[in-house]
mmCIF file with all atom_site columns, C-alpha atoms in Angstrom:
data_model
loop_
_atom_site.group_PDB
_atom_site.id
_atom_site.type_symbol
_atom_site.label_atom_id
_atom_site.label_alt_id
_atom_site.label_comp_id
_atom_site.label_asym_id
_atom_site.label_entity_id
_atom_site.label_seq_id
_atom_site.pdbx_PDB_ins_code
_atom_site.Cartn_x
_atom_site.Cartn_y
_atom_site.Cartn_z
_atom_site.occupancy
_atom_site.B_iso_or_equiv
_atom_site.pdbx_formal_charge
_atom_site.auth_seq_id
_atom_site.auth_comp_id
_atom_site.auth_asym_id
_atom_site.auth_atom_id
_atom_site.pdbx_PDB_model_num
ATOM 1  C CA . MET M 1 1  ? 102.113 107.850 82.133 1.00 94.00 ? 1  MET M CA 1
ATOM 2  C CA . ALA M 1 2  ? 100.037 108.852 85.154 1.00 92.00 ? 2  ALA M CA 1
ATOM 3  C CA . TRP M 1 3  ? 102.313 111.838 85.774 1.00 92.00 ? 3  TRP M CA 1
ATOM 4  C CA . LEU M 1 4  ? 102.008 112.850 82.134 1.00 92.00 ? 4  LEU M CA 1
ATOM 5  C CA . ALA M 1 5  ? 98.211  112.598 82.305 1.00 91.00 ? 5  ALA M CA 1
ATOM 6  C CA . LEU M 1 6  ? 98.099  114.608 85.547 1.00 90.00 ? 6  LEU M CA 1
ATOM 7  C CA . SER M 1 7  ? 100.022 117.431 83.887 1.00 90.00 ? 7  SER M CA 1
ATOM 8  C CA . MET M 1 8  ? 96.898  118.138 81.811 1.00 89.00 ? 8  MET M CA 1
ATOM 9  C CA . ASP M 1 9  ? 94.240  120.463 83.267 1.00 88.00 ? 9  ASP M CA 1
ATOM 10 C CA . VAL M 1 10 ? 91.346  118.140 82.473 1.00 88.00 ? 10 VAL M CA 1
ATOM 11 C CA . HIS M 1 11 ? 92.841  115.094 84.165 1.00 87.00 ? 11 HIS M CA 1
ATOM 12 C CA . TRP M 1 12 ? 94.177  117.103 87.120 1.00 88.00 ? 12 TRP M CA 1
ATOM 13 C CA . SER M 1 13 ? 90.711  118.519 87.818 1.00 87.00 ? 13 SER M CA 1
ATOM 14 C CA . GLN M 1 14 ? 89.165  115.075 87.374 1.00 86.00 ? 14 GLN M CA 1
ATOM 15 C CA . VAL M 1 15 ? 91.533  113.411 89.854 1.00 87.00 ? 15 VAL M CA 1
ATOM 16 C CA . LYS M 1 16 ? 91.518  116.256 92.390 1.00 84.00 ? 16 LYS M CA 1
ATOM 17 C CA . ALA M 1 17 ? 87.726  116.746 92.054 1.00 80.00 ? 17 ALA M CA 1
ATOM 18 C CA . ILE M 1 18 ? 87.950  120.489 91.411 1.00 83.00 ? 18 ILE M CA 1
ATOM 19 C CA . ALA M 1 19 ? 86.400  122.691 88.753 1.00 85.00 ? 19 ALA M CA 1
ATOM 20 C CA . LEU M 1 20 ? 88.265  122.806 85.457 1.00 80.00 ? 20 LEU M CA 1
ATOM 21 C CA . HIS M 1 21 ? 88.683  126.580 85.580 1.00 80.00 ? 21 HIS M CA 1
ATOM 22 C CA . GLU M 1 22 ? 90.393  126.223 88.995 1.00 79.00 ? 22 GLU M CA 1
ATOM 23 C CA . SER M 1 23 ? 92.688  123.482 87.755 1.00 76.00 ? 23 SER M CA 1
ATOM 24 C CA . GLU M 1 24 ? 96.368  124.385 87.862 1.00 82.00 ? 24 GLU M CA 1
ATOM 25 C CA . PRO M 1 25 ? 98.593  121.317 87.989 1.00 83.00 ? 25 PRO M CA 1
ATOM 26 C CA . PRO M 1 26 ? 102.307 121.596 88.772 1.00 88.00 ? 26 PRO M CA 1
ATOM 27 C CA . ARG M 1 27 ? 103.065 121.004 85.090 1.00 87.00 ? 27 ARG M CA 1
ATOM 28 C CA . ARG M 1 28 ? 106.845 121.318 85.090 1.00 91.00 ? 28 ARG M CA 1
ATOM 29 C CA . MET M 1 29 ? 107.331 118.889 87.945 1.00 91.00 ? 29 MET M CA 1
ATOM 30 C CA . LEU M 1 30 ? 104.855 116.360 86.570 1.00 91.00 ? 30 LEU M CA 1
ATOM 31 C CA . LYS M 1 31 ? 106.336 116.475 83.060 1.00 92.00 ? 31 LYS M CA 1
ATOM 32 C CA . ALA M 1 32 ? 109.871 116.223 84.450 1.00 94.00 ? 32 ALA M CA 1
ATOM 33 C CA . LEU M 1 33 ? 108.883 113.172 86.500 1.00 93.00 ? 33 LEU M CA 1
ATOM 34 C CA . ALA M 1 34 ? 107.170 111.624 83.468 1.00 94.00 ? 34 ALA M CA 1
ATOM 35 C CA . CYS M 1 35 ? 110.159 112.202 81.205 1.00 95.00 ? 35 CYS M CA 1
ATOM 36 C CA . THR M 1 36 ? 112.612 110.901 83.797 1.00 96.00 ? 36 THR M CA 1
ATOM 37 C CA . SER M 1 37 ? 110.589 107.779 84.469 1.00 95.00 ? 37 SER M CA 1
ATOM 38 C CA . LEU M 1 38 ? 110.135 107.042 80.748 1.00 95.00 ? 38 LEU M CA 1
ATOM 39 C CA . CYS M 1 39 ? 113.888 107.411 80.191 1.00 96.00 ? 39 CYS M CA 1
ATOM 40 C CA . ALA M 1 40 ? 114.629 105.230 83.228 1.00 97.00 ? 40 ALA M CA 1
ATOM 41 C CA . ALA M 1 41 ? 112.278 102.562 81.882 1.00 96.00 ? 41 ALA M CA 1
ATOM 42 C CA . LEU M 1 42 ? 114.026 102.671 78.499 1.00 95.00 ? 42 LEU M CA 1
ATOM 43 C CA . LEU M 1 43 ? 117.404 102.374 80.192 1.00 96.00 ? 43 LEU M CA 1
ATOM 44 C CA . ALA M 1 44 ? 116.206 99.431  82.291 1.00 96.00 ? 44 ALA M CA 1
ATOM 45 C CA . CYS M 1 45 ? 114.884 97.686  79.175 1.00 95.00 ? 45 CYS M CA 1
ATOM 46 C CA . TRP M 1 46 ? 118.131 98.412  77.368 1.00 95.00 ? 46 TRP M CA 1
ATOM 47 C CA . MET M 1 47 ? 120.186 96.931  80.200 1.00 95.00 ? 47 MET M CA 1
ATOM 48 C CA . ALA M 1 48 ? 118.016 93.807  80.264 1.00 94.00 ? 48 ALA M CA 1
ATOM 49 C CA . ASP M 1 49 ? 118.267 92.893  76.582 1.00 92.00 ? 49 ASP M CA 1
ATOM 50 C CA . ARG M 1 50 ? 119.655 93.794  73.165 1.00 93.00 ? 50 ARG M CA 1
ATOM 51 C CA . PRO M 1 51 ? 118.748 97.273  71.900 1.00 91.00 ? 51 PRO M CA 1
ATOM 52 C CA . SER M 1 52 ? 116.358 96.033  69.196 1.00 90.00 ? 52 SER M CA 1
ATOM 53 C CA . ILE M 1 53 ? 114.335 93.966  71.666 1.00 94.00 ? 53 ILE M CA 1
ATOM 54 C CA . ALA M 1 54 ? 114.676 96.565  74.433 1.00 95.00 ? 54 ALA M CA 1
ATOM 55 C CA . VAL M 1 55 ? 113.037 99.285  72.345 1.00 95.00 ? 55 VAL M CA 1
ATOM 56 C CA . LEU M 1 56 ? 110.213 96.929  71.366 1.00 95.00 ? 56 LEU M CA 1
ATOM 57 C CA . VAL M 1 57 ? 109.567 95.960  74.999 1.00 96.00 ? 57 VAL M CA 1
ATOM 58 C CA . TRP M 1 58 ? 109.729 99.616  76.078 1.00 96.00 ? 58 TRP M CA 1
ATOM 59 C CA . VAL M 1 59 ? 107.189 100.667 73.439 1.00 96.00 ? 59 VAL M CA 1
ATOM 60 C CA . MET M 1 60 ? 104.869 97.858  74.522 1.00 97.00 ? 60 MET M CA 1
ATOM 61 C CA . LEU M 1 61 ? 105.227 98.902  78.186 1.00 96.00 ? 61 LEU M CA 1
ATOM 62 C CA . VAL M 1 62 ? 104.459 102.534 77.323 1.00 96.00 ? 62 VAL M CA 1
ATOM 63 C CA . ILE M 1 63 ? 101.348 101.491 75.394 1.00 97.00 ? 63 ILE M CA 1
ATOM 64 C CA . VAL M 1 64 ? 100.111 99.201  78.191 1.00 97.00 ? 64 VAL M CA 1
ATOM 65 C CA . SER M 1 65 ? 100.713 101.848 80.842 1.00 96.00 ? 65 SER M CA 1
ATOM 66 C CA . ALA M 1 66 ? 98.935  104.519 78.766 1.00 96.00 ? 66 ALA M CA 1
ATOM 67 C CA . VAL M 1 67 ? 95.911  102.254 78.359 1.00 97.00 ? 67 VAL M CA 1
ATOM 68 C CA . ALA M 1 68 ? 95.962  101.412 82.075 1.00 95.00 ? 68 ALA M CA 1
ATOM 69 C CA . VAL M 1 69 ? 96.006  105.104 83.036 1.00 94.00 ? 69 VAL M CA 1
ATOM 70 C CA . ALA M 1 70 ? 93.215  105.873 80.553 1.00 94.00 ? 70 ALA M CA 1
ATOM 71 C CA . LEU M 1 71 ? 91.073  103.085 82.009 1.00 94.00 ? 71 LEU M CA 1
ATOM 72 C CA . GLN M 1 72 ? 91.823  104.293 85.532 1.00 93.00 ? 72 GLN M CA 1
ATOM 73 C CA . LEU M 1 73 ? 90.798  107.842 84.606 1.00 91.00 ? 73 LEU M CA 1
ATOM 74 C CA . SER M 1 74 ? 87.513  106.570 83.204 1.00 92.00 ? 74 SER M CA 1
ATOM 75 C CA . ARG M 1 75 ? 86.642  104.252 86.119 1.00 92.00 ? 75 ARG M CA 1
ATOM 76 C CA . ALA M 1 76 ? 88.087  105.632 89.360 1.00 89.00 ? 76 ALA M CA 1
ATOM 77 C CA . PRO M 1 77 ? 90.246  108.719 88.784 1.00 89.00 ? 77 PRO M CA 1
ATOM 78 C CA . LYS M 1 78 ? 90.709  109.426 92.504 1.00 87.00 ? 78 LYS M CA 1
ATOM 79 C CA . LEU M 1 79 ? 93.029  106.417 92.767 1.00 87.00 ? 79 LEU M CA 1
ATOM 80 C CA . LEU M 1 80 ? 95.596  108.392 90.779 1.00 87.00 ? 80 LEU M CA 1
ATOM 81 C CA . ASN M 1 81 ? 95.995  110.543 93.888 1.00 86.00 ? 81 ASN M CA 1
ATOM 82 C CA . LEU M 1 82 ? 98.466  107.845 94.921 1.00 85.00 ? 82 LEU M CA 1
ATOM 83 C CA . VAL M 1 83 ? 101.028 109.194 92.419 1.00 85.00 ? 83 VAL M CA 1
ATOM 84 C CA . TRP M 1 84 ? 100.560 112.860 93.480 1.00 81.00 ? 84 TRP M CA 1
ATOM 85 C CA . PRO M 1 85 ? 98.712  112.943 96.825 1.00 73.00 ? 85 PRO M CA 1
ATOM 86 C CA . SER M 1 86 ? 98.952  116.687 97.528 1.00 70.00 ? 86 SER M CA 1
ATOM 87 C CA . GLY M 1 87 ? 95.854  118.831 97.921 1.00 57.00 ? 87 GLY M CA 1
ATOM 88 C CA . GLY M 1 88 ? 94.004  120.715 95.190 1.00 49.00 ? 88 GLY M CA 1
ATOM 89 C CA . GLY M 1 89 ? 96.696  123.023 93.795 1.00 50.00 ? 89 GLY M CA 1
ATOM 90 C CA . GLY M 1 90 ? 99.828  120.957 94.143 1.00 49.00 ? 90 GLY M CA 1
#
């Protein structure tokens, strides 16, 4: 969810501490990483339990991670540099 949030101009500029008009995140890479990790999480849940329970657990994990990233963006956005530590432009 952090990669998905960083693919947005507003969050990228917030985390990298740059002006919004200068914000240009590496969108394709971040969205590809987000999609891959969400699919991998679904697959891991599916392998751990029956499909009906796996989907429920996956949805709950997605919701919890989205809330955690939102809280991180509101409190200390610079810590999200850990998931994409490159400089300003990517």
